[in-house]
PDB file of N, CA and C in Angstrom:
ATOM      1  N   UNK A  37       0.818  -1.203   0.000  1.00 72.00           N
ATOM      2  CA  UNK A  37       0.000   0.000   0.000  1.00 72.00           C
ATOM      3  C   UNK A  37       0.856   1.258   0.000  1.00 72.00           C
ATOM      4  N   UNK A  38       2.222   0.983   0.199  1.00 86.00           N
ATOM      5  CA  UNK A  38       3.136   2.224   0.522  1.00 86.00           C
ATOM      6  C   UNK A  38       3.005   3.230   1.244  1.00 86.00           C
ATOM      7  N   UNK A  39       1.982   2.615   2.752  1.00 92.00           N
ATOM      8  CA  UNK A  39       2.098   2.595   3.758  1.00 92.00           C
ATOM      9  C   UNK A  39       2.743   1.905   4.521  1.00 92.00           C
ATOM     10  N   UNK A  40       3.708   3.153   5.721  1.00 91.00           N
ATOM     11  CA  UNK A  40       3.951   2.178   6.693  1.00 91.00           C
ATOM     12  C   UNK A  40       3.304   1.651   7.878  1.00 91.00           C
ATOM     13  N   UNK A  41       3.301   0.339   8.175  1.00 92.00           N
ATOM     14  CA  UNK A  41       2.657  -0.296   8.849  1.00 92.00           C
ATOM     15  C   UNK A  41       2.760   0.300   9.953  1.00 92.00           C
ATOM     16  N   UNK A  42       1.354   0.175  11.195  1.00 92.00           N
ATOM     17  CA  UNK A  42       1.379   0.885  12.491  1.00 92.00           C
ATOM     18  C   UNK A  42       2.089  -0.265  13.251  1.00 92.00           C
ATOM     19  N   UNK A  43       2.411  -1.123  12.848  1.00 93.00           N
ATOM     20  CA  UNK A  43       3.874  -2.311  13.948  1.00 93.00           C
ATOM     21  C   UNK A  43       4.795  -1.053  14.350  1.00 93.00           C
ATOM     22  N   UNK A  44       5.276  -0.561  12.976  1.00 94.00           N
ATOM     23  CA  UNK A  44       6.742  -0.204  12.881  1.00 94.00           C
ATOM     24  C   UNK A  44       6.953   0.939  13.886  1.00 94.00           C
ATOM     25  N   UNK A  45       6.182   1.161  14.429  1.00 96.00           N
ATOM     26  CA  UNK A  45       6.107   2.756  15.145  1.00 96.00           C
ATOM     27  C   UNK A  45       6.548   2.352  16.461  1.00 96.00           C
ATOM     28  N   UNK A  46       6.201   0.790  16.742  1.00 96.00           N
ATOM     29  CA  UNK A  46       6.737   0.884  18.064  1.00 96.00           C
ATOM     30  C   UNK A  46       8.393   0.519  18.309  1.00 96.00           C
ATOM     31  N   UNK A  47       8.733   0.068  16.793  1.00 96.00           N
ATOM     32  CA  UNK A  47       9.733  -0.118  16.924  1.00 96.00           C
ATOM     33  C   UNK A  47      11.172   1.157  17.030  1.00 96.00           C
ATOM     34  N   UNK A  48      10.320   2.449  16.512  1.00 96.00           N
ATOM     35  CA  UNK A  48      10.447   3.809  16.484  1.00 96.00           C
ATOM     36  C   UNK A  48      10.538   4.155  17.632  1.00 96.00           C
ATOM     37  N   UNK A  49       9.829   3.728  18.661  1.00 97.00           N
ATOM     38  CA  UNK A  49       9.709   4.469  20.003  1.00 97.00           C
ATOM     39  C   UNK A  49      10.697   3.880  20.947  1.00 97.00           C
ATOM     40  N   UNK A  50      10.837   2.629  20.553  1.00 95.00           N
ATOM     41  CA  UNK A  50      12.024   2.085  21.427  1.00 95.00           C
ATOM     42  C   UNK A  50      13.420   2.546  20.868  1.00 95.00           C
ATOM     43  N   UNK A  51      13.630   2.325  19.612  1.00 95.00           N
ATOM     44  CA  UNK A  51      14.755   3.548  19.219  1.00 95.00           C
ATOM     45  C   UNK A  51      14.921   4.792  19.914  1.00 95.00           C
ATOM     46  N   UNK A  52      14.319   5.413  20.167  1.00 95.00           N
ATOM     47  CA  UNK A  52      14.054   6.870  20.491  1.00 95.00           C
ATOM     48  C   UNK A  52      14.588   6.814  22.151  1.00 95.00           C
ATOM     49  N   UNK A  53      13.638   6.293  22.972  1.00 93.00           N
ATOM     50  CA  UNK A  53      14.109   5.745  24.256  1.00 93.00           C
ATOM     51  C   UNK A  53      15.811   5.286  24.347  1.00 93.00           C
ATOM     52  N   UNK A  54      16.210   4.383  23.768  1.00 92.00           N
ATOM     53  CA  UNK A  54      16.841   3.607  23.951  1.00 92.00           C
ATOM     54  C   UNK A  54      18.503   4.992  23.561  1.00 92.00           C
ATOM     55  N   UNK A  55      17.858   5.752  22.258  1.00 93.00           N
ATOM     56  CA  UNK A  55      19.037   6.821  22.501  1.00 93.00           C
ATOM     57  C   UNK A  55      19.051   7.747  23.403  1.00 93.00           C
ATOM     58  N   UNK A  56      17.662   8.020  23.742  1.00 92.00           N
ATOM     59  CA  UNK A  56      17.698   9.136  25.078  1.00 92.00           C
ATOM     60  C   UNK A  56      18.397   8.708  26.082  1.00 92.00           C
ATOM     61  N   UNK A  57      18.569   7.604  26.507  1.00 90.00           N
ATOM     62  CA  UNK A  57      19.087   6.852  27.890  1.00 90.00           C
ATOM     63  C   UNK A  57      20.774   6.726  27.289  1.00 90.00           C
ATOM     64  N   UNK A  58      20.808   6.402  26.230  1.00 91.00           N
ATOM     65  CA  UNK A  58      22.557   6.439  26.021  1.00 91.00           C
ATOM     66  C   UNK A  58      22.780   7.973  26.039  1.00 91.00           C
ATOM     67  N   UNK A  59      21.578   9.049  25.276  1.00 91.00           N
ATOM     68  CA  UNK A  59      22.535  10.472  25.245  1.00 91.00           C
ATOM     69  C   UNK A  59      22.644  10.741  27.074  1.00 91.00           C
ATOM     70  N   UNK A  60      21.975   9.770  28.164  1.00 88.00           N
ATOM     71  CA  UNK A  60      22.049  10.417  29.350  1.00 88.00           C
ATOM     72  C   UNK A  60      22.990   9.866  30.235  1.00 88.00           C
ATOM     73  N   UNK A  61      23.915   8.978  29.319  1.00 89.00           N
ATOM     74  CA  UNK A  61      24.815   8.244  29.988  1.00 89.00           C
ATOM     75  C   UNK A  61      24.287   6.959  30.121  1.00 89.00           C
ATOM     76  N   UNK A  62      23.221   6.672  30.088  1.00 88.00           N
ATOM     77  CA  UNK A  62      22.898   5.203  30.597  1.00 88.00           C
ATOM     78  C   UNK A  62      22.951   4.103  29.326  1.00 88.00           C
ATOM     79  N   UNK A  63      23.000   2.957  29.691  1.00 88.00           N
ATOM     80  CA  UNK A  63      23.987   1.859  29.192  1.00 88.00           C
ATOM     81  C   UNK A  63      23.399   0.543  29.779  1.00 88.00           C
ATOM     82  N   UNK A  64      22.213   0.163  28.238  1.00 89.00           N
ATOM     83  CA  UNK A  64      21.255  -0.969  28.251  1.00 89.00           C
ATOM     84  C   UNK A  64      21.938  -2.151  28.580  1.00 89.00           C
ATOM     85  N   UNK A  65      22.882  -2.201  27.945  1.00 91.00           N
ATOM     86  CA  UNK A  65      23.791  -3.780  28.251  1.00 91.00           C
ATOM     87  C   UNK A  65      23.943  -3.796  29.167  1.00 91.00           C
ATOM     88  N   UNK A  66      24.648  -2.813  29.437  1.00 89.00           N
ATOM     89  CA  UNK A  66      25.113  -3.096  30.859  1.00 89.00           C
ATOM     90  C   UNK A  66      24.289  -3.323  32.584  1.00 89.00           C
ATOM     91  N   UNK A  67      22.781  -2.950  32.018  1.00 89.00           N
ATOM     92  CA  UNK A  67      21.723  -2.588  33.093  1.00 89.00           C
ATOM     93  C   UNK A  67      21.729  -3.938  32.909  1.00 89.00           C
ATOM     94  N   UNK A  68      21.182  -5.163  31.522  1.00 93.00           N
ATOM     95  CA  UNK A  68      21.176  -6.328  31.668  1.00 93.00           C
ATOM     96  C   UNK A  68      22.093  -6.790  32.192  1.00 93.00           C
ATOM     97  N   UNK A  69      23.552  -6.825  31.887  1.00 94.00           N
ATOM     98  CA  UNK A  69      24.411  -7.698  32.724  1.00 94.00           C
ATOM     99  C   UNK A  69      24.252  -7.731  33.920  1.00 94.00           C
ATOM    100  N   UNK A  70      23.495  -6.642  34.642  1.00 91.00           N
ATOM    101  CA  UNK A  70      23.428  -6.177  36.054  1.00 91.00           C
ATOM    102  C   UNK A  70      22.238  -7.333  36.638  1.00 91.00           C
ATOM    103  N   UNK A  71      21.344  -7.883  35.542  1.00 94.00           N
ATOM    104  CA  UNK A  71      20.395  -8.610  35.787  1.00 94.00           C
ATOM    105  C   UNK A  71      18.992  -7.629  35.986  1.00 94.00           C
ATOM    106  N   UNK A  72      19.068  -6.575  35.658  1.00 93.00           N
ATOM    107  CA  UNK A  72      17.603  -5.375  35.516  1.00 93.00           C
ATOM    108  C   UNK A  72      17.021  -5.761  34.088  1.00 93.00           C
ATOM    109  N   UNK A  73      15.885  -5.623  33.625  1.00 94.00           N
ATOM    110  CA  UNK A  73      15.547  -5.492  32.462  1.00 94.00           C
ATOM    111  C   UNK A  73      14.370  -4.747  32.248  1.00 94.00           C
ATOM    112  N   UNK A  74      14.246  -3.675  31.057  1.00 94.00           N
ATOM    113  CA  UNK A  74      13.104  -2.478  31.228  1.00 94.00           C
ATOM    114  C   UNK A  74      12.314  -3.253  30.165  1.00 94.00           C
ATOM    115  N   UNK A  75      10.785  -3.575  30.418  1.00 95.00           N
ATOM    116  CA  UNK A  75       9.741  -4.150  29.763  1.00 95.00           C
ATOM    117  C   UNK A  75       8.841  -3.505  29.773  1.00 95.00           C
ATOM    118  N   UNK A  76       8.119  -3.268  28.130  1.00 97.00           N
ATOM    119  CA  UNK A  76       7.309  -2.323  28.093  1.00 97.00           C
ATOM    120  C   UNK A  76       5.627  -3.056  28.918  1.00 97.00           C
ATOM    121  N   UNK A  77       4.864  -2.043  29.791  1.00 97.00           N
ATOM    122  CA  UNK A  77       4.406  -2.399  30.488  1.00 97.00           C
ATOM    123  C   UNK A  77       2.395  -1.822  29.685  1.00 97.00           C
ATOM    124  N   UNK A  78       2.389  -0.740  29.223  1.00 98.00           N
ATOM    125  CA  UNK A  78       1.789  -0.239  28.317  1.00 98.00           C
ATOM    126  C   UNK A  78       1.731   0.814  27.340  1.00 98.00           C
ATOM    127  N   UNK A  79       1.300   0.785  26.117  1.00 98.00           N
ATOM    128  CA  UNK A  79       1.397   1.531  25.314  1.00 98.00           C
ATOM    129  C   UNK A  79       0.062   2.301  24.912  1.00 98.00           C
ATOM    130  N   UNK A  80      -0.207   3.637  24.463  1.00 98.00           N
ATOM    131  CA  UNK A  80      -1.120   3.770  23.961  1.00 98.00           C
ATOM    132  C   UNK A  80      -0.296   4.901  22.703  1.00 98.00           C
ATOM    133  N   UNK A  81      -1.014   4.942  21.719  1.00 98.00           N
ATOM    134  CA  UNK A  81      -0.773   5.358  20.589  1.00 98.00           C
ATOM    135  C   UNK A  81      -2.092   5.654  19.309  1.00 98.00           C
ATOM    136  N   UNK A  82      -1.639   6.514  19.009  1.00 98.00           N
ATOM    137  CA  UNK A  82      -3.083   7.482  18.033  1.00 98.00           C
ATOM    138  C   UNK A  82      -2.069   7.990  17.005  1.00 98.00           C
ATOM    139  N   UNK A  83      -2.729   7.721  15.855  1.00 97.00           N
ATOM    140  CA  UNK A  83      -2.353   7.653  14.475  1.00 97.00           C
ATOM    141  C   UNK A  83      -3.170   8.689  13.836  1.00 97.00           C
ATOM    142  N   UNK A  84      -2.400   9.794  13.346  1.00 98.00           N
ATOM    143  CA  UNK A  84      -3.115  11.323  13.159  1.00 98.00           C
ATOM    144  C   UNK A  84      -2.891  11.181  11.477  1.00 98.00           C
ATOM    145  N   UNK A  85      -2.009  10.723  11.198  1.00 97.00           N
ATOM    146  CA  UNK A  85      -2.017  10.658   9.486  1.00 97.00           C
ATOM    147  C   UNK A  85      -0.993   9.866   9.499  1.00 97.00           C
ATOM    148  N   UNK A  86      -0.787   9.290   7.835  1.00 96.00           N
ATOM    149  CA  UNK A  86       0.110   8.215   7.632  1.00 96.00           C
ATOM    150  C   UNK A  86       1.546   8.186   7.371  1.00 96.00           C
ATOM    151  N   UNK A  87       2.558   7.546   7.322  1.00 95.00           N
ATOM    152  CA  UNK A  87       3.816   8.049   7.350  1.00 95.00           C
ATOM    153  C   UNK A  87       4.202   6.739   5.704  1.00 95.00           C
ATOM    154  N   UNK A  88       4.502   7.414   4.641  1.00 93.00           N
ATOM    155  CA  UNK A  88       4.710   6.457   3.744  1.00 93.00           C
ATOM    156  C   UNK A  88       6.022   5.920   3.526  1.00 93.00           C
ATOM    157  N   UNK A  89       6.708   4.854   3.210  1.00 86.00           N
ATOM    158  CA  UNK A  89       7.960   4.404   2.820  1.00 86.00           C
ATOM    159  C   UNK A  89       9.057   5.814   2.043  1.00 86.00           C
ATOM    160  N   UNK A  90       9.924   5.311   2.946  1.00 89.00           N
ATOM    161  CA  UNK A  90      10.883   6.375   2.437  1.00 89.00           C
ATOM    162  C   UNK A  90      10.873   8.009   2.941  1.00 89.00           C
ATOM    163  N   UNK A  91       9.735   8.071   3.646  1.00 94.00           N
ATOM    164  CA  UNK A  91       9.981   9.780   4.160  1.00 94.00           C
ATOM    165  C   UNK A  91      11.173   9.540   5.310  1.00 94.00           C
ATOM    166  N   UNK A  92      11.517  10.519   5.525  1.00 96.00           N
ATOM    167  CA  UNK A  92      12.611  11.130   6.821  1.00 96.00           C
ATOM    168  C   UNK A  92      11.660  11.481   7.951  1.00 96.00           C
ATOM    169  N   UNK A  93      12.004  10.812   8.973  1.00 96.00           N
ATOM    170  CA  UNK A  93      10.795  10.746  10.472  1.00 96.00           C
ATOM    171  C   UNK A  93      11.707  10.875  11.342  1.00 96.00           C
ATOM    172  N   UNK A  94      11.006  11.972  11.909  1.00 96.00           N
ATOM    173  CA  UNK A  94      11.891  12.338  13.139  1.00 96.00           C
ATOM    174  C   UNK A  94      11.117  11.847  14.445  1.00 96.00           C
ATOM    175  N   UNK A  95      11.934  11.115  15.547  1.00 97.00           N
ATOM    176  CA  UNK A  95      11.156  10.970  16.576  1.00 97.00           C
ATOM    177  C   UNK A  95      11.446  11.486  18.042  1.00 97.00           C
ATOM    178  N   UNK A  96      10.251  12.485  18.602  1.00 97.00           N
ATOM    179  CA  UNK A  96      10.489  13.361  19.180  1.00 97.00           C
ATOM    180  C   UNK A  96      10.276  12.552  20.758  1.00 97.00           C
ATOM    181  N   UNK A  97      11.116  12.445  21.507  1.00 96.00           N
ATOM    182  CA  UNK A  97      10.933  11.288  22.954  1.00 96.00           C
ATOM    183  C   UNK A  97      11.196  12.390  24.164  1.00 96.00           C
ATOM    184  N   UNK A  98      10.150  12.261  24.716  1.00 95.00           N
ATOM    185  CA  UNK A  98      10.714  13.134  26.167  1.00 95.00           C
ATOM    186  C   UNK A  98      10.255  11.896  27.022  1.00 95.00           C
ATOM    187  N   UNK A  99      10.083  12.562  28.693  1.00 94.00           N
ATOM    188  CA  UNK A  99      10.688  11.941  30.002  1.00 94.00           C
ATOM    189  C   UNK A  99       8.980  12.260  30.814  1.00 94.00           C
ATOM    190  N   UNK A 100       8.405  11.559  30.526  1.00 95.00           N
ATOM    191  CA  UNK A 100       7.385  12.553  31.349  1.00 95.00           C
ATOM    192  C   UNK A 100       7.219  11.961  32.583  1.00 95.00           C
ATOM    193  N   UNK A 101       7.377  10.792  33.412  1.00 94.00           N
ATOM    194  CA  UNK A 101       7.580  10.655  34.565  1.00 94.00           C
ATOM    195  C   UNK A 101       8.367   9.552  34.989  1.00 94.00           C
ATOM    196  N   UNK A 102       8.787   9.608  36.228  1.00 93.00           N
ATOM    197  CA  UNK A 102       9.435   8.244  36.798  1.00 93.00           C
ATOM    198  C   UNK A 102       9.248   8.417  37.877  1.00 93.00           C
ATOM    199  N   UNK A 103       8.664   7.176  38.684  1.00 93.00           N
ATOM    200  CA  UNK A 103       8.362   6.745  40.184  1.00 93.00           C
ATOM    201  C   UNK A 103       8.972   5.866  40.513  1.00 93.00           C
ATOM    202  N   UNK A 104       8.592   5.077  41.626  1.00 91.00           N
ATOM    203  CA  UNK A 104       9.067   4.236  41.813  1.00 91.00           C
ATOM    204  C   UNK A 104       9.188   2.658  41.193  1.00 91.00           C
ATOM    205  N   UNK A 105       8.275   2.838  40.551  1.00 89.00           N
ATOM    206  CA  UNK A 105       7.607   1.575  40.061  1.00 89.00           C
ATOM    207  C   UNK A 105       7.934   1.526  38.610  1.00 89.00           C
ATOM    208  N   UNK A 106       7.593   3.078  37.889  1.00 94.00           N
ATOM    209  CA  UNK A 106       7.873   2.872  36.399  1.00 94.00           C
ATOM    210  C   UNK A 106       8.165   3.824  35.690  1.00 94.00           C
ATOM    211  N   UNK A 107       8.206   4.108  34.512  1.00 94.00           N
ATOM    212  CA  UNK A 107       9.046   5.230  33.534  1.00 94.00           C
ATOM    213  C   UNK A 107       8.129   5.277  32.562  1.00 94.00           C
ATOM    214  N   UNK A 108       7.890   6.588  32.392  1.00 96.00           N
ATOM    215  CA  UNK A 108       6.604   6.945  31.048  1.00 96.00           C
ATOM    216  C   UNK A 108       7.059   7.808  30.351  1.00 96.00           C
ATOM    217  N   UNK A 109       7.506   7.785  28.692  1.00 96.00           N
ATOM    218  CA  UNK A 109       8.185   7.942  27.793  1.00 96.00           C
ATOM    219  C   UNK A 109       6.585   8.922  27.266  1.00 96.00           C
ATOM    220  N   UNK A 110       6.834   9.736  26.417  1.00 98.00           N
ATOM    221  CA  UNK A 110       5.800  10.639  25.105  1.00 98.00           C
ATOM    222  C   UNK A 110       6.957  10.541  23.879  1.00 98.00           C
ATOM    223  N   UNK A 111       6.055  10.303  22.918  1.00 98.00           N
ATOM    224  CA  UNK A 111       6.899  10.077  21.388  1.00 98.00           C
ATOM    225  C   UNK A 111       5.829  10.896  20.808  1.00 98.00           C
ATOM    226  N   UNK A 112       6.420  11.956  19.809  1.00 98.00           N
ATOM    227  CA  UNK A 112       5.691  12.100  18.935  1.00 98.00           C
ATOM    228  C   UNK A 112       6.587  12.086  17.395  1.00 98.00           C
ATOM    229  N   UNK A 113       6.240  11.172  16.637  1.00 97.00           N
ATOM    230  CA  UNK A 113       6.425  11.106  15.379  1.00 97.00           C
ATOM    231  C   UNK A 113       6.212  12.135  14.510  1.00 97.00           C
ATOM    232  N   UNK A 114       7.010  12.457  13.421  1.00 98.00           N
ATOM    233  CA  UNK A 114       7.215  14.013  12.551  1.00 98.00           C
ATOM    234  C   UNK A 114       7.599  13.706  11.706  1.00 98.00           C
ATOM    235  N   UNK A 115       6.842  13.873  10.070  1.00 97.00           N
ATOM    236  CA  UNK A 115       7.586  14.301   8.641  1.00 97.00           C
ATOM    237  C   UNK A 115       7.470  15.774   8.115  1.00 97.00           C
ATOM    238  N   UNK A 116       8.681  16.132   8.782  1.00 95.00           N
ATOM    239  CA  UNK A 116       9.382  17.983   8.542  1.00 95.00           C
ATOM    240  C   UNK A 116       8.148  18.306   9.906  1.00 95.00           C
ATOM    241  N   UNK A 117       7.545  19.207   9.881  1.00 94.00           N
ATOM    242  CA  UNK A 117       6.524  19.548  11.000  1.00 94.00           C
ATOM    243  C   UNK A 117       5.569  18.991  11.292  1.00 94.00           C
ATOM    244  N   UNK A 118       5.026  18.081  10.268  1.00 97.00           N
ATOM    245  CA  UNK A 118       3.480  17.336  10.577  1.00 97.00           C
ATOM    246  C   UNK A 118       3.644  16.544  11.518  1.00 97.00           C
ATOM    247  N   UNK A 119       2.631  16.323  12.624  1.00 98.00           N
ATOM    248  CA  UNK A 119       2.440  14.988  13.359  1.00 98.00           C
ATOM    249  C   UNK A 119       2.398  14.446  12.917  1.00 98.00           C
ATOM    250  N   UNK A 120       2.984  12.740  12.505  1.00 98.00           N
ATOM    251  CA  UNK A 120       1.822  11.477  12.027  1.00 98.00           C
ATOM    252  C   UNK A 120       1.638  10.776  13.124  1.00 98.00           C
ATOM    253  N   UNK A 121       1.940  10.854  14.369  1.00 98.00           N
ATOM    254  CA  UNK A 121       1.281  10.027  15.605  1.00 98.00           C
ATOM    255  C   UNK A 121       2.113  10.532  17.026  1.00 98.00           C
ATOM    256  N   UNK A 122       1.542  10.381  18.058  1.00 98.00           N
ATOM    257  CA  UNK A 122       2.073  10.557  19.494  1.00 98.00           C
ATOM    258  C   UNK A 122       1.609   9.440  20.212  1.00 98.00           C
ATOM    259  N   UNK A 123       2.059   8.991  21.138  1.00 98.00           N
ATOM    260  CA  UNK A 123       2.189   7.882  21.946  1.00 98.00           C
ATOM    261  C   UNK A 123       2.579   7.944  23.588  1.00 98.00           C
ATOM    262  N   UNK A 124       2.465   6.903  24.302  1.00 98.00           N
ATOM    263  CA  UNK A 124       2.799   7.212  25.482  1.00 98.00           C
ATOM    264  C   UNK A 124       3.184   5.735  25.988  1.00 98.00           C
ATOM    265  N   UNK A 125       4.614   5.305  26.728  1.00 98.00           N
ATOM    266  CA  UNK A 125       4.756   4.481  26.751  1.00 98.00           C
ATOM    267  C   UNK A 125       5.289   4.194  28.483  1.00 98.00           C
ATOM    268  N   UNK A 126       4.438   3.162  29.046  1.00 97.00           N
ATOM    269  CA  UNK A 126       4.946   2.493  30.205  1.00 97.00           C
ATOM    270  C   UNK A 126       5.570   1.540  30.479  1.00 97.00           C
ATOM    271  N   UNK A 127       6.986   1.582  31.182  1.00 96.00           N
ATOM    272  CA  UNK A 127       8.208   0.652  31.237  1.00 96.00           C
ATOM    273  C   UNK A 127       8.131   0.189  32.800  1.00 96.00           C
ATOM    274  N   UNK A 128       8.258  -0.669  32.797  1.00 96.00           N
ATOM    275  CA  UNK A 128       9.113  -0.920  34.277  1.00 96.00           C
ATOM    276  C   UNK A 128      10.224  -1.954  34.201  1.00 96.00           C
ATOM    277  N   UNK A 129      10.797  -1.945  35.274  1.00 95.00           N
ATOM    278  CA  UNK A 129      11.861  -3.024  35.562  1.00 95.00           C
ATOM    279  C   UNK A 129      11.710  -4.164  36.076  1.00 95.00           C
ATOM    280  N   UNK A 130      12.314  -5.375  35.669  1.00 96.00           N
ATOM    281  CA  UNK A 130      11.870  -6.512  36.285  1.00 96.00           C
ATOM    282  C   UNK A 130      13.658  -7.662  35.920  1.00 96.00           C
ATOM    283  N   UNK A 131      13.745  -8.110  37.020  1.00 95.00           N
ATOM    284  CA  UNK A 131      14.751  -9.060  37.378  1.00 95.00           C
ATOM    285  C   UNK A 131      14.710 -10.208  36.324  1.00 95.00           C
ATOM    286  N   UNK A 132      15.666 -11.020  36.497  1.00 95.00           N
ATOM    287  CA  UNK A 132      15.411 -12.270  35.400  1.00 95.00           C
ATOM    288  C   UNK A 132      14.496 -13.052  35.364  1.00 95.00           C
ATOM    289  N   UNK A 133      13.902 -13.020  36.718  1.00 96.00           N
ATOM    290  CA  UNK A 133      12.644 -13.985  37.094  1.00 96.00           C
ATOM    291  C   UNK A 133      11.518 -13.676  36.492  1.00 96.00           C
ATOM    292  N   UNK A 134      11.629 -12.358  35.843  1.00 95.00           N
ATOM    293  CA  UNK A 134      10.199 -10.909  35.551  1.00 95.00           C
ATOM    294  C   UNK A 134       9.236 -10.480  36.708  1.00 95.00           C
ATOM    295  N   UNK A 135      10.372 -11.151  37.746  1.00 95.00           N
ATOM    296  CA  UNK A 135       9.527  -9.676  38.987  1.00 95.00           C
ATOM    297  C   UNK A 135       9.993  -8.278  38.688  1.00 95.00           C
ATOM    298  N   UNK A 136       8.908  -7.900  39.315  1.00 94.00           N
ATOM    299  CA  UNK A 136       9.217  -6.171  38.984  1.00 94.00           C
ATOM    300  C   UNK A 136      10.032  -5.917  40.281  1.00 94.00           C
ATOM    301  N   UNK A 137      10.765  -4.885  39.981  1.00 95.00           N
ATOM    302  CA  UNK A 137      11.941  -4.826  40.681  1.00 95.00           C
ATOM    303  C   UNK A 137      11.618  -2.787  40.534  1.00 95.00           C
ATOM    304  N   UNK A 138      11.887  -2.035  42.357  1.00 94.00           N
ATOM    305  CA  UNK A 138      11.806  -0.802  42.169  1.00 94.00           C
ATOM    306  C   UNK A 138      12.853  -0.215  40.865  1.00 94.00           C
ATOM    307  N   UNK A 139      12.475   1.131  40.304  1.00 90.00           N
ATOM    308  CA  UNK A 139      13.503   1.685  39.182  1.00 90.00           C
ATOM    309  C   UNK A 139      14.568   2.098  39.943  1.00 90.00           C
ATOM    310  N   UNK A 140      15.981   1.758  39.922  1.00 83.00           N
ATOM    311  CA  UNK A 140      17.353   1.663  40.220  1.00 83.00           C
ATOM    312  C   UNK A 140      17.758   3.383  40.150  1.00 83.00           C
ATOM    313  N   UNK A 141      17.922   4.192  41.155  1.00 83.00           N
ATOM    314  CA  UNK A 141      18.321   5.497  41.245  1.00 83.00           C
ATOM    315  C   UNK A 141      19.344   5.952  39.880  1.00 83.00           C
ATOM    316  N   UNK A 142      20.135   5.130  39.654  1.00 77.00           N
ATOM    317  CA  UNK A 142      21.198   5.182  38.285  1.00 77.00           C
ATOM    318  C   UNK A 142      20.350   5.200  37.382  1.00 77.00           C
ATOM    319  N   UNK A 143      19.387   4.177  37.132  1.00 77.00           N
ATOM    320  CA  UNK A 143      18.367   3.982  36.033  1.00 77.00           C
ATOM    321  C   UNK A 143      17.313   5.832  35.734  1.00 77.00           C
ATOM    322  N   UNK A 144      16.802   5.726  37.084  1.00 76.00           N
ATOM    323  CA  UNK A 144      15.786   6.934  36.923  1.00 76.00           C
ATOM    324  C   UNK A 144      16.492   8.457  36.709  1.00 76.00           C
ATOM    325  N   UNK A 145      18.095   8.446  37.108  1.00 76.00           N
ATOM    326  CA  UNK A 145      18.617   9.459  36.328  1.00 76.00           C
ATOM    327  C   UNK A 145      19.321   9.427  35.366  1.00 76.00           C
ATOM    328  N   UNK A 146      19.145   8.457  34.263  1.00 69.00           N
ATOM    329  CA  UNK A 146      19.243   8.393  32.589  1.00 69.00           C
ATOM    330  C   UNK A 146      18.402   8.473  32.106  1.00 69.00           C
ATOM    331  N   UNK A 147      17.249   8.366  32.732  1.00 64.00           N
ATOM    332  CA  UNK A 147      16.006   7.664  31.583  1.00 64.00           C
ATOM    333  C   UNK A 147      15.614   8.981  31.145  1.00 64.00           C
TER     334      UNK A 147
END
């Protein structure tokens, strides 16, 4: 259809995350080697117009909260100024077992 699929967006948002936390110093591997792991816990997402193969998408990620329990990411997706979607994403941490485990003071000041 030369549309892109609404899968791909989440794969956009974890990109986005995943550089915010390296531009803040923080360091995914290494949180795993530690035995932490951040699992997305919920997503919601609204699709304002379509984003077709091949445009340049910028994805805009801020910090909008962290407690104790979890980390909530805002994405909003952009070709040049247009929205094509915003999102909101809930993470928490959980051990190898997938207990949830409080967010790690190191963790909540990268994210």
């Amino acid at each position: 259809m030369g549309l892109l699929h609404h899968s791909k967006y989440l794969s956009y948002f974890e990109i986005g995350r995943t550089e915010m936390f390296r531009a803040g110093g923080g360091d995914y591997r290494a949180m795993e080697e530690s035995g932490l792991f951040v699992v997305v816990a919920k997503v919601v997402c609204r699709y304002r117009k379509p984003a077709r193969y091949d445009d340049l998408l910028t994805i805009r990620t801020t910090l909008k909260q962290v407690s104790l329990a979890k980390i909530v990411h805002e994405y909003e997706v952009l070709r040049e100024d247009i929205c094509l979607a915003v999102a909101e994403v809930t993470l928490a941490v959980v051990d190898r077992t997938g207990t949830a485990q409080p967010i790690p003071a190191w963790v909540a000041e990268q994210a």
